[in-house]
Short mmCIF file of C-alpha atoms in Angstrom, two decimals:
data_model
loop_
_atom_site.label_atom_id
_atom_site.label_comp_id
_atom_site.label_asym_id
_atom_site.label_seq_id
_atom_site.Cartn_x
_atom_site.Cartn_y
_atom_site.Cartn_z
CA MET A 1 111.98 158.37 69.91
CA LYS A 2 108.25 157.99 69.42
CA LYS A 3 108.69 155.15 66.99
CA GLY A 4 111.00 153.28 69.27
CA GLY A 5 108.66 153.78 72.20
CA GLY A 6 105.72 152.49 70.17
CA ARG A 7 107.56 149.29 69.23
CA THR A 8 108.53 148.65 72.84
CA SER A 9 104.89 149.17 73.84
CA ARG A 10 103.69 146.59 71.28
CA ILE A 11 106.23 144.07 72.52
CA ARG A 12 105.10 144.57 76.09
CA ARG A 13 101.47 144.13 75.07
CA ARG A 14 102.31 140.85 73.39
CA LYS A 15 104.08 139.62 76.54
CA ARG A 16 101.17 140.59 78.72
CA PHE A 17 98.77 138.82 76.37
CA GLY A 18 100.88 135.66 76.50
CA LYS A 19 100.87 135.61 80.30
CA ALA A 20 97.10 136.08 80.43
CA GLU A 21 96.51 132.67 78.82
CA SER A 22 95.03 130.24 81.40
CA ARG A 23 96.67 126.92 82.06
CA GLY A 24 94.73 123.87 80.94
CA VAL A 25 93.40 120.97 83.01
CA ASN A 26 94.62 117.56 81.89
CA GLU A 27 91.94 115.29 80.37
CA SER A 28 94.17 112.55 78.98
CA TYR A 29 92.81 110.11 81.58
CA LYS A 30 89.28 110.28 80.13
CA PRO A 31 88.08 107.18 78.23
CA GLU A 32 87.50 109.00 74.94
CA PHE A 33 91.08 110.27 74.86
CA ILE A 34 92.49 106.92 75.88
CA GLU A 35 90.63 105.34 72.96
CA LEU A 36 91.82 108.13 70.66
CA LYS A 37 95.44 107.53 71.64
CA LYS A 38 95.02 103.80 70.96
CA TRP A 39 93.43 104.55 67.59
CA LEU A 40 96.24 106.91 66.66
CA LYS A 41 98.90 104.46 67.81
CA ASP A 42 97.40 101.73 65.58
CA ARG A 43 97.96 104.17 62.72
CA ASN A 44 101.61 104.76 63.66
CA PHE A 45 101.04 108.17 65.22
CA GLU A 46 102.52 108.92 68.61
CA ASP A 47 103.21 112.20 70.36
CA THR A 48 105.14 112.73 73.59
CA ASN A 49 104.97 116.50 73.82
CA LEU A 50 101.24 117.35 73.95
CA ILE A 51 98.27 116.10 75.99
CA PRO A 52 94.50 116.74 75.73
CA ALA A 53 93.28 119.44 78.11
CA ARG A 54 90.35 121.78 78.79
CA PHE A 55 90.93 125.53 78.79
CA PRO A 56 88.65 128.24 80.18
CA GLY A 57 86.93 130.07 77.34
CA THR A 58 88.21 127.88 74.49
CA GLY A 59 87.17 124.42 75.68
CA ARG A 60 89.17 121.38 74.68
CA GLY A 61 92.61 121.70 73.18
CA LEU A 62 96.18 120.47 73.50
CA MET A 63 98.76 121.63 76.02
CA SER A 64 102.44 120.95 76.46
CA LYS A 65 103.40 118.38 79.06
CA THR A 66 104.58 119.54 82.45
CA SER A 67 108.33 119.51 82.84
CA LEU A 68 109.30 117.58 85.93
CA GLN A 69 112.48 118.94 87.51
CA PRO A 70 114.05 117.23 89.26
CA PRO A 71 112.69 113.96 87.86
CA PRO A 72 110.90 111.68 90.34
CA SER A 73 112.30 108.41 91.60
CA PRO A 74 110.75 105.23 90.13
CA LEU A 75 109.11 104.59 93.52
CA LEU A 76 107.59 108.07 93.64
CA ALA A 77 106.35 107.72 90.07
CA LEU A 78 104.64 104.42 90.89
CA CYS A 79 103.08 105.82 94.06
CA THR A 80 101.91 108.93 92.18
CA PHE A 81 100.32 106.73 89.54
CA LEU A 82 98.38 104.78 92.18
CA VAL A 83 97.13 107.90 93.96
CA SER A 84 96.10 109.67 90.76
CA GLU A 85 94.33 106.62 89.31
CA LYS A 86 92.51 106.01 92.59
CA HIS A 87 91.48 109.66 92.58
CA ALA A 88 90.11 109.28 89.03
CA GLY A 89 87.64 106.69 90.36
CA ASP A 90 85.25 105.29 87.75
CA GLN A 91 87.12 107.07 84.98
CA SER A 92 90.36 105.20 85.62
CA PRO A 93 91.09 102.31 83.22
CA TRP A 94 92.84 100.69 86.20
CA LYS A 95 89.69 100.66 88.35
CA PRO A 96 89.23 96.82 88.27
CA TYR A 97 92.74 96.42 89.70
CA LEU A 98 92.40 99.24 92.22
CA GLU A 99 89.13 97.73 93.48
CA VAL A 100 90.86 94.53 94.65
CA LEU A 101 93.71 96.31 96.44
CA PRO A 102 93.43 96.53 100.25
CA LYS A 103 91.77 99.70 101.52
CA THR A 104 94.07 99.69 104.57
CA TYR A 105 97.33 97.98 105.52
CA THR A 106 98.83 96.57 108.71
CA CYS A 107 102.51 97.35 108.19
CA PRO A 108 103.93 98.91 111.38
CA VAL A 109 103.90 102.36 109.75
CA CYS A 110 100.09 102.07 109.71
CA LEU A 111 99.70 100.86 113.30
CA GLU A 112 98.59 103.14 116.10
CA PRO A 113 101.43 104.26 118.42
CA GLU A 114 99.99 102.35 121.40
CA VAL A 115 100.04 99.17 119.31
CA VAL A 116 103.61 99.77 118.11
CA ASN A 117 104.65 100.01 121.77
CA LEU A 118 103.57 96.37 122.20
CA LEU A 119 106.07 95.10 119.63
CA PRO A 120 109.34 93.42 120.68
CA GLY A 121 112.11 95.97 121.21
CA PRO A 122 114.14 95.42 118.00
CA LEU A 123 111.00 95.42 115.84
CA LYS A 124 109.65 98.49 117.63
CA SER A 125 112.80 100.41 116.69
CA LYS A 126 112.52 99.37 113.05
CA ALA A 127 108.82 100.29 113.02
CA ARG A 128 109.64 103.81 114.18
CA GLU A 129 112.40 104.06 111.58
CA GLN A 130 109.90 102.99 108.92
CA ARG A 131 107.43 105.67 110.02
CA THR A 132 110.16 108.32 109.85
CA ARG A 133 111.30 107.12 106.43
CA VAL A 134 107.80 107.24 104.93
CA TRP A 135 107.14 110.70 106.39
CA GLU A 136 110.42 111.99 104.92
CA PHE A 137 109.45 110.42 101.59
CA PHE A 138 106.18 112.35 101.69
CA SER A 139 107.80 115.62 102.76
CA SER A 140 110.47 115.44 100.06
CA SER A 141 107.80 114.75 97.41
CA ARG A 142 105.68 117.85 98.00
CA ASP A 143 107.45 119.97 95.39
CA PHE A 144 106.93 117.25 92.82
CA PHE A 145 103.22 117.04 93.68
CA SER A 146 102.94 120.82 93.35
CA SER A 147 104.36 120.59 89.83
CA LEU A 148 101.39 118.39 88.90
CA GLN A 149 98.81 121.07 89.72
CA PRO A 150 98.08 121.87 86.02
CA LEU A 151 96.88 118.27 85.62
CA PHE A 152 94.13 118.49 88.23
CA PRO A 153 91.19 120.86 88.79
CA GLU A 154 91.42 120.27 92.56
CA ALA A 155 94.27 121.37 94.80
CA VAL A 156 96.99 118.72 94.66
CA GLU A 157 97.36 118.95 98.44
CA SER A 158 93.92 117.36 98.80
CA ILE A 159 94.78 114.57 96.36
CA PHE A 160 98.35 113.73 97.33
CA SER A 161 97.86 113.80 101.08
CA TYR A 162 99.99 111.86 103.54
CA SER A 163 97.30 109.21 103.99
CA ALA A 164 96.98 108.78 100.21
CA LEU A 165 100.73 108.44 99.71
CA LEU A 166 100.99 106.07 102.70
CA TRP A 167 98.38 103.81 101.10
CA ALA A 168 100.27 103.88 97.80
CA TRP A 169 103.65 103.27 99.48
CA CYS A 170 102.25 100.26 101.36
CA THR A 171 100.70 98.93 98.14
CA VAL A 172 104.08 99.01 96.40
CA ASN A 173 106.04 97.78 99.41
CA THR A 174 103.78 94.79 100.09
CA ARG A 175 102.78 93.77 96.55
CA ALA A 176 105.51 94.76 94.07
CA VAL A 177 107.74 92.17 92.44
CA TYR A 178 111.42 92.63 91.67
CA MET A 179 111.99 93.48 88.02
CA LYS A 180 115.10 95.42 87.10
CA GLN A 181 114.63 97.84 84.23
CA ARG A 182 117.01 99.99 82.24
CA PRO A 183 117.49 103.61 83.39
CA ARG A 184 115.09 106.14 81.87
CA GLN A 185 115.56 109.88 81.56
CA CYS A 186 112.13 110.61 83.02
CA PHE A 187 113.23 109.11 86.36
CA SER A 188 115.99 109.89 88.83
CA THR A 189 119.07 107.70 89.04
CA GLU A 190 117.65 105.50 91.80
CA PRO A 191 117.34 101.81 90.79
CA ASP A 192 114.12 100.99 88.96
CA THR A 193 113.35 97.52 90.32
CA CYS A 194 109.69 97.55 91.45
CA ALA A 195 106.74 96.50 89.32
CA LEU A 196 103.12 95.84 90.21
CA ALA A 197 101.70 92.65 88.73
CA PRO A 198 97.88 92.54 88.86
CA TYR A 199 96.44 89.08 89.60
CA LEU A 200 99.86 87.67 90.45
CA ASP A 201 99.83 89.69 93.67
CA LEU A 202 96.76 87.76 94.88
CA LEU A 203 99.05 84.81 95.66
CA ASN A 204 99.73 84.48 99.40
CA HIS A 205 102.97 83.55 101.15
CA SER A 206 103.90 80.22 102.69
CA PRO A 207 107.38 79.36 103.97
CA ALA A 208 106.72 75.71 103.10
CA VAL A 209 106.65 76.07 99.30
CA GLN A 210 109.47 76.40 96.81
CA VAL A 211 109.13 78.68 93.81
CA LYS A 212 111.27 80.39 91.19
CA ALA A 213 110.03 83.79 90.12
CA ALA A 214 111.57 86.17 87.60
CA PHE A 215 110.91 88.15 84.45
CA ASN A 216 111.59 86.05 81.36
CA GLU A 217 113.36 88.23 78.79
CA GLU A 218 112.51 85.83 75.95
CA SER A 219 108.77 85.52 76.59
CA ARG A 220 108.58 89.08 77.99
CA CYS A 221 106.47 87.73 80.84
CA TYR A 222 106.90 87.53 84.59
CA GLU A 223 106.90 83.82 85.35
CA ILE A 224 106.47 81.85 88.58
CA ARG A 225 107.38 78.18 88.63
CA THR A 226 106.57 76.09 91.67
CA GLY A 227 108.44 73.05 92.88
CA THR A 228 105.62 72.16 95.27
CA SER A 229 102.61 70.15 94.11
CA CYS A 230 99.09 71.41 94.77
CA ARG A 231 95.84 69.46 94.81
CA LYS A 232 92.73 70.57 93.01
CA HIS A 233 90.81 73.34 94.83
CA GLU A 234 93.65 73.90 97.30
CA GLU A 235 95.12 77.37 97.74
CA VAL A 236 98.25 78.00 95.70
CA PHE A 237 101.07 79.74 97.54
CA ILE A 238 104.34 81.41 96.71
CA CYS A 239 107.28 82.12 99.01
CA TYR A 240 108.47 85.69 99.54
CA GLY A 241 111.78 84.37 100.84
CA PRO A 242 113.24 82.83 104.03
CA HIS A 243 112.00 85.71 106.18
CA GLY A 244 111.47 85.70 109.93
CA SER A 245 108.26 87.00 111.50
CA HIS A 246 109.76 90.44 112.19
CA ARG A 247 110.64 90.92 108.51
CA LEU A 248 107.24 89.68 107.33
CA LEU A 249 105.37 92.03 109.67
CA LEU A 250 107.63 94.99 108.90
CA GLU A 251 107.54 94.68 105.11
CA TYR A 252 104.27 92.88 104.40
CA GLY A 253 102.06 93.45 107.45
CA PHE A 254 101.36 89.86 108.48
CA VAL A 255 102.74 87.01 110.58
CA SER A 256 103.02 83.48 109.19
CA PRO A 257 102.12 80.85 111.86
CA ARG A 258 104.74 78.20 112.62
CA ASN A 259 107.31 79.98 110.50
CA PRO A 260 110.55 77.91 110.56
CA HIS A 261 112.53 81.15 110.11
CA ALA A 262 110.91 82.90 113.08
CA CYS A 263 113.15 83.83 115.99
CA VAL A 264 113.46 86.05 119.06
CA TYR A 265 116.15 88.73 118.83
CA VAL A 266 118.37 89.52 121.82
CA PRO A 267 119.35 93.22 121.95
CA LYS A 268 122.59 94.38 123.55
CA ASP A 269 121.00 95.62 126.80
CA ILE A 270 119.48 92.18 127.46
CA LEU A 271 122.64 90.39 126.34
CA VAL A 272 124.60 91.89 129.26
CA LYS A 273 121.69 92.00 131.74
CA TYR A 274 122.84 89.01 133.80
CA LEU A 275 126.59 89.54 133.56
CA PRO A 276 128.64 90.93 136.49
CA SER A 277 128.50 94.74 136.55
CA THR A 278 131.97 94.69 138.13
CA ASP A 279 133.61 93.22 135.01
CA LYS A 280 136.28 95.82 134.15
CA GLN A 281 136.82 94.28 130.72
CA MET A 282 133.16 94.47 129.66
CA ASN A 283 133.61 97.47 127.37
CA LYS A 284 136.55 95.77 125.66
CA LYS A 285 134.50 92.61 125.19
CA ILE A 286 131.62 94.55 123.65
CA SER A 287 134.08 96.30 121.35
CA ILE A 288 135.46 92.94 120.19
CA LEU A 289 131.94 91.64 119.48
CA LYS A 290 131.16 94.74 117.42
CA ASP A 291 134.42 94.52 115.49
CA HIS A 292 133.72 90.90 114.59
CA ASP A 293 129.99 91.38 113.85
CA PHE A 294 128.75 89.45 116.88
CA ILE A 295 126.53 92.12 118.42
CA GLU A 296 123.58 91.88 115.98
CA ASN A 297 121.31 89.00 114.92
CA LEU A 298 121.70 87.10 118.19
CA THR A 299 118.61 84.93 118.47
CA PHE A 300 116.56 82.15 120.02
CA GLY A 301 114.94 79.90 117.41
CA TRP A 302 112.90 76.71 117.28
CA ASP A 303 116.15 74.79 117.71
CA GLY A 304 117.29 76.81 120.72
CA PRO A 305 119.87 79.59 121.09
CA SER A 306 121.76 80.37 117.89
CA TRP A 307 125.46 79.64 117.60
CA ARG A 308 126.05 83.38 117.32
CA LEU A 309 124.23 84.05 120.60
CA LEU A 310 126.10 81.33 122.49
CA THR A 311 129.42 82.48 121.03
CA ALA A 312 128.77 86.07 122.11
CA LEU A 313 127.85 84.91 125.62
CA LYS A 314 130.93 82.72 125.85
CA LEU A 315 133.15 85.68 125.04
CA LEU A 316 131.33 87.91 127.54
CA CYS A 317 131.66 85.24 130.24
CA LEU A 318 135.43 85.02 129.96
CA GLY A 319 137.17 85.69 133.26
CA ALA A 320 140.21 87.96 133.56
CA GLU A 321 142.50 84.94 133.56
CA ASP A 322 141.02 83.60 130.28
CA PHE A 323 140.42 86.86 128.44
CA THR A 324 143.42 86.34 126.15
CA CYS A 325 141.57 83.31 124.72
CA TRP A 326 138.83 85.41 123.11
CA LYS A 327 139.99 84.54 119.57
CA LYS A 328 139.61 80.84 120.34
CA VAL A 329 136.04 81.49 121.52
CA LEU A 330 135.15 83.19 118.23
CA LEU A 331 136.56 80.19 116.40
CA GLY A 332 134.30 77.84 118.39
CA GLU A 333 136.91 76.28 120.67
CA VAL A 334 135.96 75.13 124.21
CA ILE A 335 137.82 76.94 127.00
CA SER A 336 136.60 74.78 129.88
CA ASP A 337 133.50 72.94 131.11
CA ALA A 338 132.96 75.58 133.78
CA HIS A 339 133.03 78.32 131.17
CA GLU A 340 130.57 76.43 128.94
CA LYS A 341 128.19 75.95 131.88
CA THR A 342 128.34 79.64 132.81
CA SER A 343 127.40 80.76 129.30
CA LEU A 344 124.50 78.27 129.16
CA ASP A 345 123.23 79.48 132.54
CA ILE A 346 123.23 83.08 131.30
CA ALA A 347 121.41 82.03 128.12
CA GLN A 348 118.76 80.29 130.23
CA LYS A 349 118.29 83.40 132.39
CA ILE A 350 117.85 85.55 129.28
CA CYS A 351 115.34 83.06 127.89
CA HIS A 352 113.33 83.10 131.15
CA TYR A 353 113.37 86.90 131.12
CA PHE A 354 111.85 86.95 127.63
CA ILE A 355 109.21 84.37 128.63
CA GLU A 356 108.11 86.54 131.56
CA GLU A 357 108.11 89.69 129.45
CA THR A 358 106.14 88.02 126.64
CA ASN A 359 103.53 86.61 129.02
CA ALA A 360 103.08 90.06 130.59
CA MET A 361 102.71 91.64 127.14
CA LEU A 362 100.12 89.04 126.08
CA GLN A 363 98.08 89.83 129.19
CA LYS A 364 98.26 93.54 128.37
CA ILE A 365 97.15 92.89 124.79
CA SER A 366 94.21 90.80 126.01
CA HIS A 367 93.13 93.63 128.32
CA MET A 368 93.45 96.22 125.52
CA LYS A 369 91.31 94.08 123.19
CA ASP A 370 88.51 94.23 125.76
CA GLU A 371 88.92 97.99 126.21
CA ASP A 372 89.37 99.20 122.61
CA VAL A 373 87.37 97.29 119.99
CA ALA A 374 88.55 99.65 117.21
CA LEU A 375 92.10 98.33 117.59
CA ILE A 376 91.21 94.66 117.77
CA ASN A 377 92.64 93.74 114.34
CA GLN A 378 95.95 95.48 115.01
CA LEU A 379 96.14 94.00 118.51
CA THR A 380 95.40 90.50 117.20
CA LEU A 381 98.29 90.84 114.75
CA VAL A 382 100.75 91.68 117.53
CA GLU A 383 99.20 88.97 119.71
CA THR A 384 99.91 86.40 116.99
CA LEU A 385 103.54 87.51 116.82
CA ARG A 386 103.99 87.45 120.59
CA THR A 387 102.32 84.02 120.91
CA GLU A 388 104.65 82.62 118.26
CA GLU A 389 107.67 84.02 120.09
CA LEU A 390 106.47 82.53 123.38
CA LYS A 391 106.41 79.07 121.77
CA ILE A 392 109.94 79.60 120.44
CA LEU A 393 111.19 80.63 123.88
CA GLN A 394 109.52 77.66 125.55
CA ALA A 395 111.18 75.33 123.04
CA SER A 396 114.53 77.06 123.64
CA THR A 397 114.38 76.77 127.42
CA GLU A 398 113.80 73.01 127.10
CA ILE A 399 116.76 72.67 124.73
CA LEU A 400 118.96 74.71 127.07
CA ALA A 401 117.92 72.57 130.02
CA GLY A 402 119.08 69.49 128.12
CA LEU A 403 122.44 71.12 127.32
CA GLN A 404 122.90 72.17 130.95
CA THR A 405 122.52 68.61 132.23
CA ALA A 406 125.77 67.65 130.50
CA PHE A 407 127.67 69.91 132.93
CA MET A 408 125.95 68.97 136.18
#
């Protein structure tokens, strides 16, 4: 009995001794260890299980890598890399790149709530969705950040704060290029398609240029080829795609002046604003528009009301006696001159409504710029968007006036 008890006691002592060992603090980011890893790699030595660390009492040593369960998404991994390298400061080998990245961003998720309220309705809704999505991204990442505590002497909560992750998320969202990569076990199953490309991301957007951009598997380089000539000392541009001003502001945080893809979106509540409230078939008409994908992306552009907007209005303007002709309307057929004129009149009323609303919003923005200097950059951004939309609406009302004369 004594012998057995003694053996159990020794086993327990060993377990207690093992638990008393302190966890190390990662030092693999330090220049001397980075150079050591390069030196070892040149001599065909690589290790994926251990990393340099400092331990209380024993000094420098090697510790096993932290097991990350569940594995992070590629986006979270990239954001974590940015935050941790920025936190490393002068000791980060990525400092030259980090120094040229914006300190702040102007995506809607970064705008003050009172500025977001000045955005056009459809964009305002997407801005709020973006804010919710980023906050949920942060909240769902906290456990992963906690698992990184052995790598930092400071509390990870102070390093991977919401503001730090927001900065990293905006950096990736506004500057990353598309580059599809094969799945890796260290990441979750989400698509790995984002890559940061230092220097390349200094190129600005212009809707007027034509480029082809992709990763060349043969050269193993990301290549951009332009089809637009550029004179010496002129700025070189790339094109992010045929995006309207709402998309550019939402995803990249800027508005491109005189954007040929810019437009003013007409939400459902404004679409029916000037239609008879006594129309008993209105709900059925709205249902038809939804079923045939004619309730979204209804716009005014530089060339006037879109075909989709006019088609939706023509269907909504059908009288009880013509309602059975709704399929012909969706196919672009003319029901009657009177029906055409009615739909154009409604489109003109909607256009005038937006002009009045935009002018009122521009006056409010001007007043806020005088009252709150701290918000002047954010307010100027929204002012640029609203001014562009006013020009589009003014062009549209002139085009509609010309179309209306054909039925007078």
